[in-house]
Amino acid sequence: MEWLKTHRNDAILIAALMLLGGALAVFLYATRQDGGYVSVQMDGQTVMELPLDEDTQILLGEGGEFTNLLVIESGAARVAEANCPDQICVNHGAIRYEGESIVCLPHRLVVSIEGGPGNDIDGTAG
Ligand SMILES: [Zn+2]
């Protein structure tokens, strides 16, 4: 009986370690793949923050002189349409990784990818 008990505990321990390792691997993989959210700045002010994993379309500057259509799709953000003269923001293409950004100079608009879910875990000290 004693022998069985010992080995059963070993098996549970090994299974637990494997589970933990698997979960950690998935966690690291997931957090490295994508940034956390889309930050929208107009005139140097952060006007909205949107989750990158929710598909959405937002017309920025609606009703005003400057408009940019921000589209979040499949974990990536892009400016689909804009009425700026240079169209650089539209031609920039999609962004999805932390630190990437789309700038529309004529509209003083910056769309950038900020943080990842992993930053909350050990980011409290900073
Ligand atoms: Zn533009």
Short mmCIF file of N, CA, C and O and ligand atoms in Angstrom, two decimals:
data_model
loop_
_atom_site.label_atom_id
_atom_site.label_comp_id
_atom_site.label_asym_id
_atom_site.label_seq_id
_atom_site.Cartn_x
_atom_site.Cartn_y
_atom_site.Cartn_z
N MET A 1 0.83 -1.21 0.00
CA MET A 1 0.00 0.00 0.00
C MET A 1 0.87 1.26 0.00
O MET A 1 0.60 2.20 -0.73
N GLU A 2 1.93 1.19 0.81
CA GLU A 2 2.80 2.36 0.92
C GLU A 2 3.46 2.69 -0.43
O GLU A 2 3.60 3.83 -0.81
N TRP A 3 3.84 1.60 -1.15
CA TRP A 3 4.51 1.77 -2.45
C TRP A 3 3.57 2.45 -3.45
O TRP A 3 3.93 3.41 -4.13
N LEU A 4 2.34 1.96 -3.48
CA LEU A 4 1.35 2.52 -4.40
C LEU A 4 1.11 4.00 -4.13
O LEU A 4 1.06 4.82 -5.04
N LYS A 5 0.98 4.33 -2.86
CA LYS A 5 0.69 5.69 -2.45
C LYS A 5 1.79 6.65 -2.94
O LYS A 5 1.51 7.70 -3.51
N THR A 6 3.04 6.23 -2.70
CA THR A 6 4.19 7.06 -3.10
C THR A 6 4.17 7.33 -4.60
O THR A 6 4.34 8.46 -5.04
N HIS A 7 3.95 6.25 -5.36
CA HIS A 7 4.00 6.41 -6.81
C HIS A 7 2.82 7.20 -7.34
O HIS A 7 2.96 7.90 -8.34
N ARG A 8 1.71 7.08 -6.66
CA ARG A 8 0.56 7.86 -7.11
C ARG A 8 0.83 9.34 -6.89
O ARG A 8 0.51 10.17 -7.73
N ASN A 9 1.46 9.66 -5.79
CA ASN A 9 1.80 11.06 -5.53
C ASN A 9 2.79 11.58 -6.57
O ASN A 9 2.69 12.72 -7.01
N ASP A 10 3.74 10.72 -6.94
CA ASP A 10 4.70 11.11 -7.97
C ASP A 10 3.98 11.43 -9.28
O ASP A 10 4.27 12.42 -9.93
N ALA A 11 3.04 10.54 -9.61
CA ALA A 11 2.32 10.72 -10.86
C ALA A 11 1.54 12.03 -10.85
O ALA A 11 1.51 12.76 -11.84
N ILE A 12 0.92 12.32 -9.72
CA ILE A 12 0.15 13.56 -9.61
C ILE A 12 1.08 14.77 -9.73
O ILE A 12 0.77 15.74 -10.42
N LEU A 13 2.25 14.65 -9.07
CA LEU A 13 3.20 15.75 -9.11
C LEU A 13 3.68 16.00 -10.54
O LEU A 13 3.74 17.14 -11.01
N ILE A 14 4.00 14.90 -11.23
CA ILE A 14 4.49 15.03 -12.61
C ILE A 14 3.41 15.64 -13.51
O ILE A 14 3.66 16.53 -14.31
N ALA A 15 2.18 15.16 -13.32
CA ALA A 15 1.06 15.68 -14.12
C ALA A 15 0.87 17.17 -13.86
O ALA A 15 0.64 17.96 -14.77
N ALA A 16 0.99 17.54 -12.58
CA ALA A 16 0.82 18.94 -12.21
C ALA A 16 1.90 19.81 -12.83
O ALA A 16 1.62 20.90 -13.35
N LEU A 17 3.14 19.30 -12.79
CA LEU A 17 4.25 20.06 -13.37
C LEU A 17 4.07 20.22 -14.88
O LEU A 17 4.34 21.29 -15.44
N MET A 18 3.61 19.15 -15.53
CA MET A 18 3.41 19.20 -16.97
C MET A 18 2.31 20.21 -17.32
O MET A 18 2.42 20.99 -18.27
N LEU A 19 1.25 20.17 -16.51
CA LEU A 19 0.15 21.11 -16.72
C LEU A 19 0.64 22.55 -16.57
O LEU A 19 0.35 23.43 -17.38
N LEU A 20 1.40 22.78 -15.50
CA LEU A 20 1.92 24.10 -15.20
C LEU A 20 2.82 24.57 -16.33
O LEU A 20 2.74 25.71 -16.80
N GLY A 21 3.71 23.67 -16.78
CA GLY A 21 4.63 24.01 -17.87
C GLY A 21 3.86 24.33 -19.14
O GLY A 21 4.19 25.28 -19.85
N GLY A 22 2.83 23.55 -19.41
CA GLY A 22 2.03 23.78 -20.61
C GLY A 22 1.31 25.11 -20.54
O GLY A 22 1.30 25.87 -21.50
N ALA A 23 0.75 25.40 -19.37
CA ALA A 23 0.02 26.65 -19.18
C ALA A 23 0.97 27.83 -19.33
O ALA A 23 0.64 28.83 -19.95
N LEU A 24 2.17 27.68 -18.78
CA LEU A 24 3.17 28.75 -18.87
C LEU A 24 3.58 28.98 -20.32
O LEU A 24 3.70 30.12 -20.77
N ALA A 25 3.77 27.89 -21.05
CA ALA A 25 4.17 28.00 -22.46
C ALA A 25 3.09 28.71 -23.26
O ALA A 25 3.37 29.59 -24.07
N VAL A 26 1.84 28.32 -23.01
CA VAL A 26 0.71 28.96 -23.72
C VAL A 26 0.63 30.44 -23.36
O VAL A 26 0.45 31.29 -24.21
N PHE A 27 0.82 30.71 -22.08
CA PHE A 27 0.76 32.09 -21.59
C PHE A 27 1.84 32.95 -22.25
O PHE A 27 1.56 34.03 -22.75
N LEU A 28 3.07 32.45 -22.25
CA LEU A 28 4.18 33.19 -22.85
C LEU A 28 3.95 33.39 -24.34
O LEU A 28 4.20 34.45 -24.88
N TYR A 29 3.47 32.34 -24.98
CA TYR A 29 3.21 32.40 -26.42
C TYR A 29 2.15 33.45 -26.71
O TYR A 29 2.30 34.30 -27.59
N ALA A 30 1.07 33.43 -25.94
CA ALA A 30 -0.05 34.33 -26.17
C ALA A 30 0.36 35.77 -25.93
O ALA A 30 -0.01 36.66 -26.69
N THR A 31 1.11 36.02 -24.85
CA THR A 31 1.45 37.40 -24.51
C THR A 31 2.51 37.95 -25.46
O THR A 31 2.60 39.13 -25.67
N ARG A 32 3.34 37.07 -26.03
CA ARG A 32 4.37 37.55 -26.94
C ARG A 32 3.78 37.87 -28.31
O ARG A 32 4.25 38.74 -29.01
N GLN A 33 2.74 37.14 -28.66
CA GLN A 33 2.16 37.29 -29.99
C GLN A 33 1.53 38.65 -30.24
O GLN A 33 1.78 39.27 -31.25
N ASP A 34 0.73 39.10 -29.31
CA ASP A 34 -0.05 40.30 -29.56
C ASP A 34 0.15 41.35 -28.48
O ASP A 34 0.45 41.03 -27.35
N GLY A 35 -0.03 42.59 -28.88
CA GLY A 35 -0.06 43.66 -27.91
C GLY A 35 -1.38 43.64 -27.19
O GLY A 35 -2.26 42.85 -27.50
N GLY A 36 -1.53 44.50 -26.21
CA GLY A 36 -2.73 44.46 -25.40
C GLY A 36 -3.89 45.25 -25.97
O GLY A 36 -4.95 44.72 -26.19
N TYR A 37 -3.67 46.53 -26.20
CA TYR A 37 -4.79 47.35 -26.63
C TYR A 37 -4.32 48.46 -27.57
O TYR A 37 -3.12 48.73 -27.72
N VAL A 38 -5.28 49.07 -28.19
CA VAL A 38 -5.00 50.15 -29.14
C VAL A 38 -5.23 51.48 -28.45
O VAL A 38 -6.30 51.72 -27.90
N SER A 39 -4.21 52.31 -28.45
CA SER A 39 -4.33 53.63 -27.85
C SER A 39 -4.47 54.67 -28.96
O SER A 39 -3.71 54.67 -29.93
N VAL A 40 -5.47 55.53 -28.82
CA VAL A 40 -5.71 56.56 -29.83
C VAL A 40 -5.42 57.93 -29.22
O VAL A 40 -6.01 58.29 -28.20
N GLN A 41 -4.50 58.65 -29.83
CA GLN A 41 -4.16 59.99 -29.35
C GLN A 41 -4.50 61.02 -30.41
O GLN A 41 -4.17 60.84 -31.58
N MET A 42 -5.16 62.08 -29.98
CA MET A 42 -5.42 63.21 -30.87
C MET A 42 -4.92 64.46 -30.18
O MET A 42 -5.23 64.69 -29.00
N ASP A 43 -4.15 65.26 -30.88
CA ASP A 43 -3.56 66.47 -30.31
C ASP A 43 -2.77 66.16 -29.04
O ASP A 43 -2.77 66.93 -28.09
N GLY A 44 -2.11 65.01 -29.00
CA GLY A 44 -1.28 64.66 -27.85
C GLY A 44 -2.05 64.13 -26.66
O GLY A 44 -1.45 63.82 -25.63
N GLN A 45 -3.36 64.03 -26.76
CA GLN A 45 -4.18 63.53 -25.67
C GLN A 45 -4.70 62.13 -26.02
O GLN A 45 -5.16 61.92 -27.14
N THR A 46 -4.62 61.22 -25.05
CA THR A 46 -5.20 59.90 -25.28
C THR A 46 -6.71 60.02 -25.18
O THR A 46 -7.25 60.38 -24.14
N VAL A 47 -7.38 59.77 -26.30
CA VAL A 47 -8.83 59.94 -26.32
C VAL A 47 -9.58 58.63 -26.14
O VAL A 47 -10.72 58.62 -25.69
N MET A 48 -8.92 57.51 -26.49
CA MET A 48 -9.57 56.23 -26.24
C MET A 48 -8.57 55.08 -26.26
O MET A 48 -7.50 55.19 -26.86
N GLU A 49 -8.95 54.03 -25.56
CA GLU A 49 -8.15 52.82 -25.55
C GLU A 49 -9.09 51.66 -25.84
O GLU A 49 -10.13 51.52 -25.20
N LEU A 50 -8.72 50.86 -26.84
CA LEU A 50 -9.62 49.80 -27.29
C LEU A 50 -8.91 48.46 -27.23
O LEU A 50 -7.72 48.36 -27.58
N PRO A 51 -9.59 47.41 -26.79
CA PRO A 51 -8.98 46.08 -26.79
C PRO A 51 -8.69 45.62 -28.21
O PRO A 51 -9.51 45.81 -29.11
N LEU A 52 -7.52 45.02 -28.37
CA LEU A 52 -7.09 44.61 -29.71
C LEU A 52 -7.79 43.33 -30.16
O LEU A 52 -7.81 43.02 -31.35
N ASP A 53 -8.36 42.61 -29.21
CA ASP A 53 -8.95 41.32 -29.58
C ASP A 53 -10.45 41.41 -29.86
O ASP A 53 -11.13 40.40 -29.98
N GLU A 54 -10.98 42.65 -29.95
CA GLU A 54 -12.39 42.81 -30.29
C GLU A 54 -12.50 43.56 -31.62
O GLU A 54 -12.07 44.70 -31.72
N ASP A 55 -13.08 42.91 -32.60
CA ASP A 55 -13.25 43.56 -33.89
C ASP A 55 -14.21 44.74 -33.76
O ASP A 55 -15.29 44.61 -33.20
N THR A 56 -13.78 45.88 -34.29
CA THR A 56 -14.63 47.06 -34.22
C THR A 56 -14.23 48.08 -35.29
O THR A 56 -13.14 47.98 -35.87
N GLN A 57 -15.11 49.01 -35.55
CA GLN A 57 -14.82 50.12 -36.47
C GLN A 57 -15.26 51.41 -35.79
O GLN A 57 -16.38 51.49 -35.30
N ILE A 58 -14.38 52.38 -35.76
CA ILE A 58 -14.71 53.66 -35.14
C ILE A 58 -14.30 54.79 -36.06
O ILE A 58 -13.15 54.83 -36.54
N LEU A 59 -15.23 55.70 -36.30
CA LEU A 59 -14.92 56.87 -37.11
C LEU A 59 -14.42 57.96 -36.16
O LEU A 59 -15.20 58.54 -35.39
N LEU A 60 -13.11 58.21 -36.21
CA LEU A 60 -12.51 59.22 -35.35
C LEU A 60 -12.73 60.60 -35.95
O LEU A 60 -12.63 60.78 -37.16
N GLY A 61 -13.05 61.55 -35.09
CA GLY A 61 -13.27 62.91 -35.55
C GLY A 61 -14.59 63.09 -36.27
O GLY A 61 -14.76 64.01 -37.07
N GLU A 62 -15.54 62.20 -36.00
CA GLU A 62 -16.83 62.25 -36.68
C GLU A 62 -17.52 63.60 -36.47
O GLU A 62 -17.58 64.12 -35.36
N GLY A 63 -18.02 64.14 -37.54
CA GLY A 63 -18.70 65.42 -37.47
C GLY A 63 -17.76 66.61 -37.57
O GLY A 63 -18.19 67.74 -37.70
N GLY A 64 -16.46 66.35 -37.50
CA GLY A 64 -15.49 67.44 -37.58
C GLY A 64 -14.87 67.51 -38.96
O GLY A 64 -15.31 66.86 -39.91
N GLU A 65 -13.82 68.32 -39.03
CA GLU A 65 -13.15 68.55 -40.30
C GLU A 65 -12.29 67.35 -40.70
O GLU A 65 -12.17 67.00 -41.87
N PHE A 66 -11.69 66.72 -39.68
CA PHE A 66 -10.77 65.61 -39.94
C PHE A 66 -11.40 64.29 -39.51
O PHE A 66 -11.86 64.16 -38.37
N THR A 67 -11.42 63.33 -40.38
CA THR A 67 -11.93 62.02 -40.00
C THR A 67 -10.95 60.91 -40.41
O THR A 67 -10.30 60.99 -41.45
N ASN A 68 -10.86 59.92 -39.52
CA ASN A 68 -10.08 58.72 -39.79
C ASN A 68 -10.93 57.53 -39.35
O ASN A 68 -11.40 57.50 -38.22
N LEU A 69 -11.09 56.57 -40.24
CA LEU A 69 -11.84 55.38 -39.88
C LEU A 69 -10.88 54.33 -39.34
O LEU A 69 -10.07 53.76 -40.08
N LEU A 70 -10.97 54.11 -38.02
CA LEU A 70 -10.11 53.12 -37.37
C LEU A 70 -10.81 51.77 -37.37
O LEU A 70 -11.96 51.65 -36.95
N VAL A 71 -10.12 50.75 -37.87
CA VAL A 71 -10.69 49.41 -37.93
C VAL A 71 -9.79 48.46 -37.14
O VAL A 71 -8.59 48.40 -37.36
N ILE A 72 -10.41 47.75 -36.19
CA ILE A 72 -9.69 46.69 -35.47
C ILE A 72 -10.27 45.37 -35.93
O ILE A 72 -11.48 45.15 -35.84
N GLU A 73 -9.41 44.52 -36.45
CA GLU A 73 -9.88 43.30 -37.10
C GLU A 73 -8.83 42.21 -36.92
O GLU A 73 -7.64 42.43 -37.19
N SER A 74 -9.23 41.06 -36.44
CA SER A 74 -8.34 39.91 -36.29
C SER A 74 -7.07 40.26 -35.52
O SER A 74 -5.98 39.85 -35.88
N GLY A 75 -7.23 41.06 -34.46
CA GLY A 75 -6.09 41.38 -33.61
C GLY A 75 -5.14 42.41 -34.19
O GLY A 75 -4.03 42.56 -33.70
N ALA A 76 -5.57 43.12 -35.22
CA ALA A 76 -4.73 44.15 -35.82
C ALA A 76 -5.54 45.42 -36.01
O ALA A 76 -6.75 45.37 -36.24
N ALA A 77 -4.87 46.57 -35.92
CA ALA A 77 -5.54 47.85 -36.09
C ALA A 77 -5.02 48.55 -37.33
O ALA A 77 -3.83 48.46 -37.65
N ARG A 78 -5.92 49.22 -38.04
CA ARG A 78 -5.49 49.98 -39.21
C ARG A 78 -6.42 51.15 -39.43
O ARG A 78 -7.55 51.18 -38.92
N VAL A 79 -5.95 52.12 -40.20
CA VAL A 79 -6.80 53.22 -40.62
C VAL A 79 -7.30 52.88 -42.02
O VAL A 79 -6.52 52.82 -42.97
N ALA A 80 -8.57 52.56 -42.11
CA ALA A 80 -9.13 52.11 -43.38
C ALA A 80 -9.42 53.26 -44.33
O ALA A 80 -9.24 53.14 -45.54
N GLU A 81 -9.86 54.38 -43.75
CA GLU A 81 -10.17 55.55 -44.58
C GLU A 81 -9.81 56.81 -43.81
O GLU A 81 -9.88 56.83 -42.59
N ALA A 82 -9.44 57.83 -44.54
CA ALA A 82 -9.18 59.12 -43.92
C ALA A 82 -9.33 60.20 -44.98
O ALA A 82 -9.19 59.93 -46.17
N ASN A 83 -9.64 61.43 -44.51
CA ASN A 83 -9.78 62.51 -45.48
C ASN A 83 -8.58 63.45 -45.43
O ASN A 83 -8.66 64.61 -45.83
N CYS A 84 -7.45 62.93 -44.95
CA CYS A 84 -6.23 63.73 -44.94
C CYS A 84 -5.62 63.76 -46.34
O CYS A 84 -5.86 62.84 -47.13
N PRO A 85 -4.85 64.81 -46.65
CA PRO A 85 -4.31 64.93 -48.01
C PRO A 85 -3.24 63.90 -48.37
O PRO A 85 -3.14 63.49 -49.52
N ASP A 86 -2.44 63.45 -47.38
CA ASP A 86 -1.32 62.58 -47.75
C ASP A 86 -1.64 61.09 -47.75
O ASP A 86 -0.96 60.31 -48.39
N GLN A 87 -2.69 60.70 -47.01
CA GLN A 87 -3.13 59.29 -46.97
C GLN A 87 -2.05 58.33 -46.44
O GLN A 87 -2.09 57.14 -46.69
N ILE A 88 -1.07 58.89 -45.74
CA ILE A 88 0.02 58.05 -45.21
C ILE A 88 -0.53 57.05 -44.18
O ILE A 88 -0.13 55.89 -44.15
N CYS A 89 -1.47 57.52 -43.36
CA CYS A 89 -2.03 56.64 -42.33
C CYS A 89 -2.79 55.47 -42.96
O CYS A 89 -2.75 54.35 -42.46
N VAL A 90 -3.47 55.74 -44.07
CA VAL A 90 -4.22 54.69 -44.75
C VAL A 90 -3.26 53.68 -45.40
O VAL A 90 -3.46 52.47 -45.34
N ASN A 91 -2.20 54.21 -45.99
CA ASN A 91 -1.25 53.35 -46.68
C ASN A 91 -0.32 52.60 -45.73
O ASN A 91 0.43 51.72 -46.16
N HIS A 92 -0.35 52.99 -44.46
CA HIS A 92 0.56 52.38 -43.49
C HIS A 92 0.30 50.89 -43.31
O HIS A 92 1.21 50.12 -43.05
N GLY A 93 -0.93 50.49 -43.43
CA GLY A 93 -1.26 49.09 -43.20
C GLY A 93 -1.55 48.82 -41.73
O GLY A 93 -1.56 49.74 -40.91
N ALA A 94 -1.77 47.56 -41.40
CA ALA A 94 -2.21 47.18 -40.06
C ALA A 94 -1.04 47.07 -39.10
O ALA A 94 0.08 46.75 -39.49
N ILE A 95 -1.34 47.37 -37.81
CA ILE A 95 -0.34 47.19 -36.75
C ILE A 95 -0.92 46.24 -35.70
O ILE A 95 -2.13 46.21 -35.48
N ARG A 96 -0.05 45.43 -35.07
CA ARG A 96 -0.56 44.51 -34.06
C ARG A 96 0.40 44.29 -32.89
O ARG A 96 0.02 43.75 -31.86
N TYR A 97 1.65 44.72 -33.02
CA TYR A 97 2.62 44.45 -31.96
C TYR A 97 2.92 45.71 -31.16
O TYR A 97 2.91 46.82 -31.68
N GLU A 98 3.23 45.49 -29.86
CA GLU A 98 3.50 46.59 -28.95
C GLU A 98 4.61 47.49 -29.51
O GLU A 98 5.64 47.00 -29.97
N GLY A 99 4.38 48.78 -29.47
CA GLY A 99 5.38 49.72 -29.95
C GLY A 99 5.12 50.20 -31.37
O GLY A 99 5.67 51.21 -31.80
N GLU A 100 4.28 49.48 -32.12
CA GLU A 100 3.96 49.91 -33.48
C GLU A 100 2.93 51.04 -33.42
O GLU A 100 2.11 51.10 -32.51
N SER A 101 2.98 51.92 -34.41
CA SER A 101 2.02 53.01 -34.42
C SER A 101 1.73 53.49 -35.84
O SER A 101 2.53 53.30 -36.75
N ILE A 102 0.55 54.07 -35.98
CA ILE A 102 0.17 54.73 -37.24
C ILE A 102 0.00 56.20 -36.91
O ILE A 102 -0.71 56.55 -35.97
N VAL A 103 0.65 57.04 -37.69
CA VAL A 103 0.58 58.47 -37.44
C VAL A 103 -0.10 59.16 -38.62
O VAL A 103 0.22 58.90 -39.78
N CYS A 104 -1.04 60.02 -38.29
CA CYS A 104 -1.64 60.88 -39.31
C CYS A 104 -1.25 62.31 -38.96
O CYS A 104 -1.89 62.94 -38.11
N LEU A 105 -0.20 62.79 -39.56
CA LEU A 105 0.32 64.12 -39.23
C LEU A 105 -0.69 65.24 -39.48
O LEU A 105 -0.87 66.09 -38.61
N PRO A 106 -1.35 65.28 -40.64
CA PRO A 106 -2.30 66.38 -40.88
C PRO A 106 -3.40 66.46 -39.83
O PRO A 106 -3.89 67.53 -39.50
N HIS A 107 -3.79 65.28 -39.28
CA HIS A 107 -4.88 65.25 -38.30
C HIS A 107 -4.37 65.18 -36.86
O HIS A 107 -5.17 65.09 -35.93
N ARG A 108 -3.04 65.19 -36.70
CA ARG A 108 -2.42 65.09 -35.38
C ARG A 108 -2.96 63.87 -34.62
O ARG A 108 -3.30 63.93 -33.44
N LEU A 109 -3.03 62.77 -35.35
CA LEU A 109 -3.58 61.54 -34.79
C LEU A 109 -2.49 60.47 -34.70
O LEU A 109 -1.68 60.31 -35.63
N VAL A 110 -2.44 59.80 -33.55
CA VAL A 110 -1.52 58.68 -33.39
C VAL A 110 -2.30 57.48 -32.88
O VAL A 110 -2.98 57.55 -31.87
N VAL A 111 -2.22 56.39 -33.62
CA VAL A 111 -2.82 55.13 -33.18
C VAL A 111 -1.66 54.19 -32.87
O VAL A 111 -0.82 53.94 -33.73
N SER A 112 -1.59 53.71 -31.63
CA SER A 112 -0.45 52.86 -31.28
C SER A 112 -0.90 51.65 -30.47
O SER A 112 -1.96 51.65 -29.85
N ILE A 113 -0.06 50.62 -30.51
CA ILE A 113 -0.33 49.41 -29.74
C ILE A 113 0.40 49.54 -28.41
O ILE A 113 1.60 49.83 -28.38
N GLU A 114 -0.33 49.35 -27.33
CA GLU A 114 0.24 49.52 -26.00
C GLU A 114 0.13 48.24 -25.19
O GLU A 114 -0.91 47.58 -25.21
N GLY A 115 1.20 47.94 -24.49
CA GLY A 115 1.19 46.89 -23.48
C GLY A 115 0.71 45.53 -23.97
O GLY A 115 0.28 45.36 -25.09
N GLY A 116 0.81 44.57 -23.13
CA GLY A 116 0.28 43.24 -23.38
C GLY A 116 -0.32 42.76 -22.08
O GLY A 116 -0.05 43.33 -21.04
N PRO A 117 -1.12 41.72 -22.14
CA PRO A 117 -1.73 41.20 -20.92
C PRO A 117 -0.67 40.82 -19.88
O PRO A 117 -0.92 40.89 -18.70
N GLY A 118 0.50 40.43 -20.33
CA GLY A 118 1.55 39.99 -19.41
C GLY A 118 2.13 41.11 -18.57
O GLY A 118 2.70 40.85 -17.53
N ASN A 119 1.97 42.34 -19.00
CA ASN A 119 2.56 43.45 -18.27
C ASN A 119 1.95 43.66 -16.89
O ASN A 119 2.57 44.22 -16.01
N ASP A 120 0.74 43.21 -16.70
CA ASP A 120 0.07 43.38 -15.41
C ASP A 120 0.66 42.49 -14.33
O ASP A 120 0.59 42.79 -13.16
N ILE A 121 1.26 41.38 -14.74
CA ILE A 121 1.74 40.41 -13.77
C ILE A 121 2.93 40.93 -12.96
O ILE A 121 2.92 40.89 -11.75
N ASP A 122 3.95 41.44 -13.67
CA ASP A 122 5.16 41.86 -12.94
C ASP A 122 5.45 43.34 -13.16
O ASP A 122 6.54 43.81 -12.89
N GLY A 123 4.46 44.07 -13.64
CA GLY A 123 4.67 45.48 -13.95
C GLY A 123 4.31 46.41 -12.81
O GLY A 123 4.35 47.61 -12.97
N THR A 124 3.97 45.86 -11.65
CA THR A 124 3.51 46.71 -10.55
C THR A 124 4.64 47.56 -9.97
O THR A 124 4.40 48.64 -9.47
N ALA A 125 5.89 47.05 -10.05
CA ALA A 125 7.01 47.77 -9.48
C ALA A 125 7.32 49.02 -10.30
O ALA A 125 7.73 50.03 -9.76
N GLY A 126 7.09 48.95 -11.62
CA GLY A 126 7.43 50.06 -12.48
C GLY A 126 6.33 51.06 -12.44
O GLY A 126 6.18 51.93 -13.20
ZN ZN B 1 -3.71 60.54 -42.57
#
